[in-house]
Amino acid sequence: MSLSLTVDGERWRSHLLRTVRAHPGIVPVAKGNGYGLSVARLARRAQWLADHVDDTGAAVDMIAVGTYDEVEEAASRYAGDLLVLTPWRPFGAALDLDARLSSRVVHTVSRPDDLTALRERDPDARFVLEQLTSMLRHGMTRRDLAAAATALGSGRSGLRGVAMHLPLNTTSHLGEVSRLINDVVASGLPTRTVFVSHLTEAELGRLATTYPDFTVRPRIGTDLWLGDRGALSVTATVLDVHEVERGDTFGYRGRSAPKQGHIVVVSGGTAHGIGLEAPTGDQSLKARAATLARGGLDAVGFVRSPFSIDGKQRLFAEPPHMQASMLFVPSGARVPCVGEDIEVRVRFTATDFDRVVIA
């Protein structure tokens, strides 16, 4: 009676090993809802990858978490370093870090003032400096990097590299990354390590050839954990089935059945992320037209759900409830039995499952 994610364990593990083997220096990312799998489960799997260095030839000595609040959950299941992607600030959760874990944490620093404050608070702190990319989210400018280099000097410091968070939906990142690496060289920072995101395997290979004196460490989340979608299946349990005639009322809002059929109640609702669609970022005319169409359907009570019966997506009978959804199946279509599992199409980063089963 759950919204369940079932993982083909052998196929998934094989994909993880292949991905790590193809990306030397990889930093697995385990953040947020853990890509639907949970941060705890991904941290344990990262430790498994670290233990299988003989199979991959790549040492998984660091993982990345999203926030300081996620550090403890990952640290108890993974023995290596923990890179926090949210930039350090002199307030909030960053100051509540358990002292027993501080030696394993690598901070992200994106402002010169924060670099000073962090080093004053913890002279032994380890950190990466985040560069400002075309995303314009967090990061230091070329001038900021030069100022940081002056402040750090040429001696030993906690600097572990420079981080670049790049945008999605770009034909190639190589031009921007080359400019950013050149800025690192010009700054005089005592490092030749860069942490990058959203680069293809081909782009990583080009960078390794172009900058042989640099160590390029890819931070990978989606392509690692969700890269083989065929190993992942999501199902919901049919909880109830009710036959309705045209005009019969049902649901919280007393809606009327548009025609003869069945109301099928299935597990999975807003508490799981069902019906709370995350923006896709697709700005094409087709995507905009689809958005307008969904809005028109919603106005008259017909919205396509992510639930499928016999390969056909069924409509929501009304907006999803907290832990269940009501679907409308028209007369003539096969009606699933109570207890049957049906397929669900979800966005993993926006979905929380009742059960995750790794077979």
Short mmCIF file of C-alpha atoms in Angstrom, two decimals:
data_model
loop_
_atom_site.label_atom_id
_atom_site.label_comp_id
_atom_site.label_asym_id
_atom_site.label_seq_id
_atom_site.Cartn_x
_atom_site.Cartn_y
_atom_site.Cartn_z
CA MET A 1 0.00 0.00 0.00
CA SER A 2 2.88 2.30 -0.84
CA LEU A 3 4.51 4.50 -3.42
CA SER A 4 7.56 2.34 -4.05
CA LEU A 5 10.86 2.63 -5.86
CA THR A 6 12.29 -0.74 -6.88
CA VAL A 7 15.91 -0.93 -7.96
CA ASP A 8 17.42 -3.73 -10.00
CA GLY A 9 20.39 -4.05 -7.67
CA GLU A 10 22.80 -5.91 -9.94
CA ARG A 11 22.16 -3.62 -12.89
CA TRP A 12 22.35 -0.47 -10.75
CA ARG A 13 25.59 -1.49 -9.03
CA SER A 14 27.16 -2.33 -12.38
CA HIS A 15 26.24 1.13 -13.65
CA LEU A 16 27.75 2.77 -10.56
CA LEU A 17 31.03 0.92 -11.01
CA ARG A 18 31.18 1.81 -14.73
CA THR A 19 30.50 5.48 -14.01
CA VAL A 20 33.19 5.71 -11.33
CA ARG A 21 35.65 3.86 -13.57
CA ALA A 22 35.01 6.36 -16.38
CA HIS A 23 35.42 9.43 -14.13
CA PRO A 24 38.72 9.46 -12.22
CA GLY A 25 38.56 11.75 -9.20
CA ILE A 26 34.77 11.58 -9.08
CA VAL A 27 32.98 13.21 -6.16
CA PRO A 28 29.56 11.53 -5.77
CA VAL A 29 26.83 14.00 -4.81
CA ALA A 30 24.34 12.97 -2.11
CA LYS A 31 22.04 15.86 -1.31
CA GLY A 32 18.42 16.88 -0.83
CA ASN A 33 16.14 13.86 -1.01
CA GLY A 34 19.07 11.77 -2.22
CA TYR A 35 17.67 11.69 -5.77
CA GLY A 36 14.72 9.77 -4.35
CA LEU A 37 16.98 7.21 -2.68
CA SER A 38 17.83 9.23 0.50
CA VAL A 39 21.13 10.78 1.52
CA ALA A 40 21.77 7.95 3.99
CA ARG A 41 21.43 5.25 1.33
CA LEU A 42 23.67 7.12 -1.12
CA ALA A 43 26.31 7.67 1.55
CA ARG A 44 26.37 3.93 2.26
CA ARG A 45 26.63 3.21 -1.46
CA ALA A 46 29.48 5.73 -1.80
CA GLN A 47 31.32 3.83 0.92
CA TRP A 48 30.68 0.65 -1.07
CA LEU A 49 32.23 2.33 -4.10
CA ALA A 50 35.22 3.41 -2.00
CA ASP A 51 35.65 -0.19 -0.86
CA HIS A 52 35.60 -1.39 -4.49
CA VAL A 53 38.58 0.64 -5.65
CA ASP A 54 40.13 -2.54 -7.08
CA ASP A 55 37.12 -2.85 -9.42
CA THR A 56 37.11 0.77 -10.57
CA GLY A 57 40.70 1.93 -10.28
CA ALA A 58 39.33 5.16 -8.82
CA ALA A 59 39.49 6.18 -5.18
CA VAL A 60 36.20 7.61 -3.92
CA ASP A 61 37.75 9.66 -1.12
CA MET A 62 35.14 12.43 -0.99
CA ILE A 63 31.41 12.90 -1.41
CA ALA A 64 29.44 16.13 -1.67
CA VAL A 65 26.37 16.98 0.40
CA GLY A 66 24.11 19.94 -0.16
CA THR A 67 23.95 21.58 3.27
CA TYR A 68 25.50 21.46 6.73
CA ASP A 69 22.31 19.85 8.02
CA GLU A 70 23.07 16.82 5.83
CA VAL A 71 26.62 16.30 7.08
CA GLU A 72 25.86 14.12 10.09
CA GLU A 73 23.53 11.79 8.18
CA ALA A 74 26.20 11.16 5.55
CA ALA A 75 29.17 11.08 7.94
CA SER A 76 27.83 8.16 9.95
CA ARG A 77 27.65 6.02 6.78
CA TYR A 78 30.65 7.18 4.77
CA ALA A 79 34.21 7.37 6.08
CA GLY A 80 35.80 9.88 3.70
CA ASP A 81 35.73 13.65 3.35
CA LEU A 82 32.49 15.59 3.06
CA LEU A 83 32.34 18.57 0.70
CA VAL A 84 29.46 20.92 1.58
CA LEU A 85 28.15 22.55 -1.59
CA THR A 86 26.23 25.39 0.09
CA PRO A 87 28.74 28.18 0.69
CA TRP A 88 29.93 28.76 4.24
CA ARG A 89 28.48 31.83 5.94
CA PRO A 90 29.30 33.25 9.39
CA PHE A 91 25.81 32.39 10.62
CA GLY A 92 23.26 29.58 10.65
CA ALA A 93 23.87 25.84 10.42
CA ALA A 94 27.51 26.25 9.40
CA LEU A 95 28.29 27.37 12.95
CA ASP A 96 26.50 24.37 14.49
CA LEU A 97 28.78 21.79 12.88
CA ASP A 98 29.68 19.00 15.28
CA ALA A 99 33.31 19.51 16.34
CA ARG A 100 33.92 15.78 15.94
CA LEU A 101 33.14 16.06 12.22
CA SER A 102 34.89 19.32 11.42
CA SER A 103 38.16 17.61 10.43
CA ARG A 104 36.30 15.65 7.73
CA VAL A 105 34.42 18.62 6.26
CA VAL A 106 35.58 20.60 3.25
CA HIS A 107 33.78 23.95 3.14
CA THR A 108 32.81 25.91 0.05
CA VAL A 109 33.77 29.58 0.29
CA SER A 110 32.32 32.04 -2.22
CA ARG A 111 33.11 35.48 -0.73
CA PRO A 112 36.43 37.02 0.36
CA ASP A 113 34.99 38.21 3.68
CA ASP A 114 33.81 34.67 4.45
CA LEU A 115 37.29 33.29 3.78
CA THR A 116 38.68 35.64 6.43
CA ALA A 117 35.91 34.83 8.89
CA LEU A 118 36.22 31.05 8.41
CA ARG A 119 39.99 31.05 8.93
CA GLU A 120 39.66 33.21 12.03
CA ARG A 121 37.05 30.87 13.46
CA ASP A 122 38.89 27.68 12.50
CA PRO A 123 42.53 28.08 11.41
CA ASP A 124 42.62 24.40 10.43
CA ALA A 125 39.52 24.57 8.23
CA ARG A 126 39.74 22.99 4.77
CA PHE A 127 37.88 24.62 1.90
CA VAL A 128 37.42 25.11 -1.83
CA LEU A 129 36.96 28.53 -3.36
CA GLU A 130 33.92 28.77 -5.60
CA GLN A 131 34.28 30.77 -8.79
CA LEU A 132 31.50 32.91 -10.19
CA THR A 133 30.25 31.24 -13.38
CA SER A 134 27.61 32.27 -15.91
CA MET A 135 25.01 30.88 -13.49
CA LEU A 136 25.56 33.96 -11.30
CA ARG A 137 24.57 32.01 -8.20
CA HIS A 138 27.55 31.99 -5.83
CA GLY A 139 31.21 32.62 -6.43
CA MET A 140 34.30 34.79 -6.54
CA THR A 141 35.32 37.00 -9.44
CA ARG A 142 38.82 36.99 -10.91
CA ARG A 143 39.70 39.92 -8.68
CA ASP A 144 38.34 38.08 -5.63
CA LEU A 145 40.49 35.04 -6.43
CA ALA A 146 43.59 37.21 -6.67
CA ALA A 147 42.77 38.79 -3.29
CA ALA A 148 42.29 35.31 -1.81
CA ALA A 149 45.67 34.23 -3.20
CA THR A 150 47.32 37.18 -1.50
CA ALA A 151 45.58 36.40 1.79
CA LEU A 152 46.54 32.72 1.67
CA GLY A 153 50.13 33.22 0.56
CA SER A 154 52.28 30.46 -0.88
CA GLY A 155 52.58 28.37 2.27
CA ARG A 156 50.35 25.56 3.50
CA SER A 157 46.72 26.47 3.95
CA GLY A 158 43.38 24.72 4.00
CA LEU A 159 42.80 25.33 0.29
CA ARG A 160 41.81 22.11 -1.49
CA GLY A 161 40.92 23.52 -4.89
CA VAL A 162 38.57 25.75 -6.85
CA ALA A 163 34.94 24.84 -7.56
CA MET A 164 32.91 25.67 -10.66
CA HIS A 165 29.15 25.13 -10.77
CA LEU A 166 28.12 25.30 -14.39
CA PRO A 167 24.64 25.75 -15.94
CA LEU A 168 22.60 23.08 -17.68
CA ASN A 169 21.31 23.12 -21.27
CA THR A 170 24.50 24.50 -22.77
CA THR A 171 25.94 23.12 -25.99
CA SER A 172 29.47 23.12 -24.58
CA HIS A 173 31.07 24.31 -21.35
CA LEU A 174 34.64 24.11 -22.59
CA GLY A 175 34.98 27.78 -23.47
CA GLU A 176 33.75 28.96 -20.09
CA VAL A 177 35.76 26.38 -18.15
CA SER A 178 38.94 27.29 -20.03
CA ARG A 179 38.44 30.95 -19.14
CA LEU A 180 37.82 30.07 -15.50
CA ILE A 181 40.92 27.87 -15.28
CA ASN A 182 42.99 30.64 -16.84
CA ASP A 183 41.66 32.96 -14.13
CA VAL A 184 42.81 30.46 -11.50
CA VAL A 185 46.30 30.42 -13.01
CA ALA A 186 46.40 34.22 -13.24
CA SER A 187 45.26 34.61 -9.63
CA GLY A 188 48.36 32.89 -8.30
CA LEU A 189 46.36 30.56 -6.05
CA PRO A 190 48.51 27.67 -4.76
CA THR A 191 46.31 24.93 -6.26
CA ARG A 192 45.95 22.97 -9.46
CA THR A 193 42.72 21.18 -8.52
CA VAL A 194 39.30 22.16 -9.87
CA PHE A 195 35.92 20.68 -8.98
CA VAL A 196 33.43 20.86 -11.85
CA SER A 197 29.81 19.96 -12.47
CA HIS A 198 27.68 19.16 -15.52
CA LEU A 199 30.52 18.29 -17.87
CA THR A 200 30.27 15.41 -20.32
CA GLU A 201 32.81 12.61 -20.39
CA ALA A 202 34.17 14.04 -23.64
CA GLU A 203 34.54 17.51 -22.13
CA LEU A 204 36.37 16.09 -19.12
CA GLY A 205 38.74 14.28 -21.47
CA ARG A 206 39.44 17.49 -23.40
CA LEU A 207 40.19 19.37 -20.21
CA ALA A 208 42.60 16.68 -19.04
CA THR A 209 44.45 16.98 -22.35
CA THR A 210 44.42 20.78 -22.46
CA TYR A 211 45.44 21.25 -18.82
CA PRO A 212 47.64 18.23 -17.98
CA ASP A 213 49.02 19.94 -14.87
CA PHE A 214 45.52 20.28 -13.39
CA THR A 215 43.49 17.67 -11.53
CA VAL A 216 39.86 17.91 -12.66
CA ARG A 217 37.39 16.37 -10.20
CA PRO A 218 33.83 15.95 -11.51
CA ARG A 219 30.97 16.24 -9.01
CA ILE A 220 28.30 13.86 -10.28
CA GLY A 221 24.85 13.16 -8.87
CA THR A 222 22.10 12.52 -11.42
CA ASP A 223 24.25 10.69 -13.98
CA LEU A 224 25.69 8.48 -11.25
CA TRP A 225 22.66 7.51 -9.20
CA LEU A 226 19.97 7.82 -11.89
CA GLY A 227 22.03 7.33 -15.03
CA ASP A 228 20.53 3.94 -15.87
CA ARG A 229 16.79 4.60 -15.62
CA GLY A 230 16.06 1.08 -16.76
CA ALA A 231 17.30 -0.14 -13.38
CA LEU A 232 14.66 1.93 -11.57
CA SER A 233 10.91 1.39 -11.50
CA VAL A 234 8.24 3.28 -9.54
CA THR A 235 4.89 1.78 -8.65
CA ALA A 236 1.79 2.71 -6.69
CA THR A 237 -0.70 0.36 -5.07
CA VAL A 238 -4.37 0.39 -6.01
CA LEU A 239 -6.20 0.97 -2.73
CA ASP A 240 -9.85 1.10 -3.85
CA VAL A 241 -12.05 1.01 -6.94
CA HIS A 242 -15.55 2.55 -7.24
CA GLU A 243 -17.89 2.35 -10.22
CA VAL A 244 -19.57 5.67 -11.12
CA GLU A 245 -22.26 6.82 -13.51
CA ARG A 246 -22.28 10.14 -15.28
CA GLY A 247 -23.16 12.89 -12.80
CA ASP A 248 -22.22 10.93 -9.66
CA THR A 249 -20.37 13.08 -7.12
CA PHE A 250 -17.10 12.08 -5.50
CA GLY A 251 -14.02 13.45 -3.75
CA TYR A 252 -13.27 16.26 -1.35
CA ARG A 253 -14.74 18.86 -3.65
CA GLY A 254 -17.88 17.04 -4.69
CA ARG A 255 -16.96 16.84 -8.35
CA SER A 256 -19.23 15.09 -10.86
CA ALA A 257 -18.19 12.13 -12.95
CA PRO A 258 -18.06 13.28 -16.61
CA LYS A 259 -19.25 9.90 -17.85
CA GLN A 260 -19.57 6.29 -16.83
CA GLY A 261 -16.40 4.70 -15.53
CA HIS A 262 -14.49 4.00 -12.35
CA ILE A 263 -12.75 6.04 -9.66
CA VAL A 264 -9.48 4.28 -8.88
CA VAL A 265 -7.78 5.29 -5.62
CA VAL A 266 -4.02 4.76 -5.59
CA SER A 267 -1.20 5.37 -3.13
CA GLY A 268 0.89 8.48 -3.70
CA GLY A 269 -0.08 12.11 -3.14
CA THR A 270 1.26 15.55 -2.39
CA ALA A 271 3.29 14.30 0.60
CA HIS A 272 5.28 12.24 -1.88
CA GLY A 273 5.60 15.05 -4.41
CA ILE A 274 2.83 13.75 -6.69
CA GLY A 275 1.10 16.67 -8.38
CA LEU A 276 3.78 19.11 -7.19
CA GLU A 277 5.55 19.34 -10.52
CA ALA A 278 9.05 20.82 -10.43
CA PRO A 279 9.87 23.27 -13.25
CA THR A 280 11.68 21.58 -16.13
CA GLY A 281 13.36 24.69 -17.50
CA ASP A 282 12.18 23.78 -21.01
CA GLN A 283 11.40 27.09 -22.75
CA SER A 284 10.43 25.69 -26.15
CA LEU A 285 7.13 26.62 -27.80
CA LYS A 286 6.02 23.00 -27.44
CA ALA A 287 6.64 23.06 -23.69
CA ARG A 288 4.80 26.36 -23.29
CA ALA A 289 1.85 25.04 -25.28
CA ALA A 290 1.75 21.94 -23.07
CA THR A 291 1.69 24.15 -19.98
CA LEU A 292 -1.24 26.14 -21.36
CA ALA A 293 -3.03 22.91 -22.26
CA ARG A 294 -2.59 21.55 -18.73
CA GLY A 295 -3.94 24.81 -17.34
CA GLY A 296 -7.03 24.53 -19.55
CA LEU A 297 -7.58 20.93 -18.53
CA ASP A 298 -7.27 21.85 -14.86
CA ALA A 299 -9.94 24.52 -15.25
CA VAL A 300 -12.49 21.88 -16.27
CA GLY A 301 -11.22 19.14 -14.01
CA PHE A 302 -9.17 16.98 -16.38
CA VAL A 303 -5.44 16.74 -15.69
CA ARG A 304 -3.18 13.95 -16.83
CA SER A 305 -1.65 12.14 -13.88
CA PRO A 306 1.74 10.41 -13.71
CA PHE A 307 -0.04 7.09 -13.03
CA SER A 308 -0.29 4.59 -15.89
CA ILE A 309 -2.56 1.57 -16.32
CA ASP A 310 -1.61 -0.84 -19.09
CA GLY A 311 0.77 1.75 -20.51
CA LYS A 312 -1.80 4.58 -20.68
CA GLN A 313 -1.55 7.60 -18.42
CA ARG A 314 -4.84 8.16 -16.61
CA LEU A 315 -6.42 11.47 -15.61
CA PHE A 316 -6.66 12.74 -12.05
CA ALA A 317 -10.31 12.66 -11.00
CA GLU A 318 -9.47 15.57 -8.68
CA PRO A 319 -6.25 17.12 -7.32
CA PRO A 320 -4.17 14.56 -5.43
CA HIS A 321 -4.66 14.16 -1.68
CA MET A 322 -1.80 14.09 0.82
CA GLN A 323 -1.04 10.36 0.56
CA ALA A 324 -3.42 9.08 -2.11
CA SER A 325 -4.72 10.10 -5.51
CA MET A 326 -8.04 9.50 -7.26
CA LEU A 327 -7.93 8.59 -10.95
CA PHE A 328 -10.74 8.39 -13.48
CA VAL A 329 -10.81 5.30 -15.71
CA PRO A 330 -13.50 5.54 -18.42
CA SER A 331 -15.90 2.71 -19.23
CA GLY A 332 -14.38 0.16 -21.58
CA ALA A 333 -10.84 0.40 -20.21
CA ARG A 334 -9.45 -2.33 -17.99
CA VAL A 335 -9.93 -1.58 -14.31
CA PRO A 336 -7.08 -2.70 -12.03
CA CYS A 337 -7.78 -4.79 -8.95
CA VAL A 338 -7.34 -3.62 -5.38
CA GLY A 339 -3.81 -4.53 -4.35
CA GLU A 340 -2.43 -4.32 -7.89
CA ASP A 341 0.66 -2.18 -8.52
CA ILE A 342 0.58 0.30 -11.39
CA GLU A 343 3.39 2.31 -12.94
CA VAL A 344 4.17 5.91 -11.99
CA ARG A 345 6.34 8.41 -13.82
CA VAL A 346 8.04 10.78 -11.38
CA ARG A 347 10.81 13.31 -11.14
CA PHE A 348 13.15 11.60 -8.69
CA THR A 349 14.59 14.79 -7.20
CA ALA A 350 11.09 15.94 -6.24
CA THR A 351 9.68 12.63 -4.96
CA ASP A 352 9.77 10.94 -1.56
CA PHE A 353 8.97 7.24 -1.62
CA ASP A 354 7.36 5.17 1.12
CA ARG A 355 9.60 2.25 0.27
CA VAL A 356 12.86 1.81 -1.59
CA VAL A 357 13.61 -1.80 -2.44
CA ILE A 358 16.99 -2.74 -3.89
CA ALA A 359 16.56 -6.24 -5.29
#
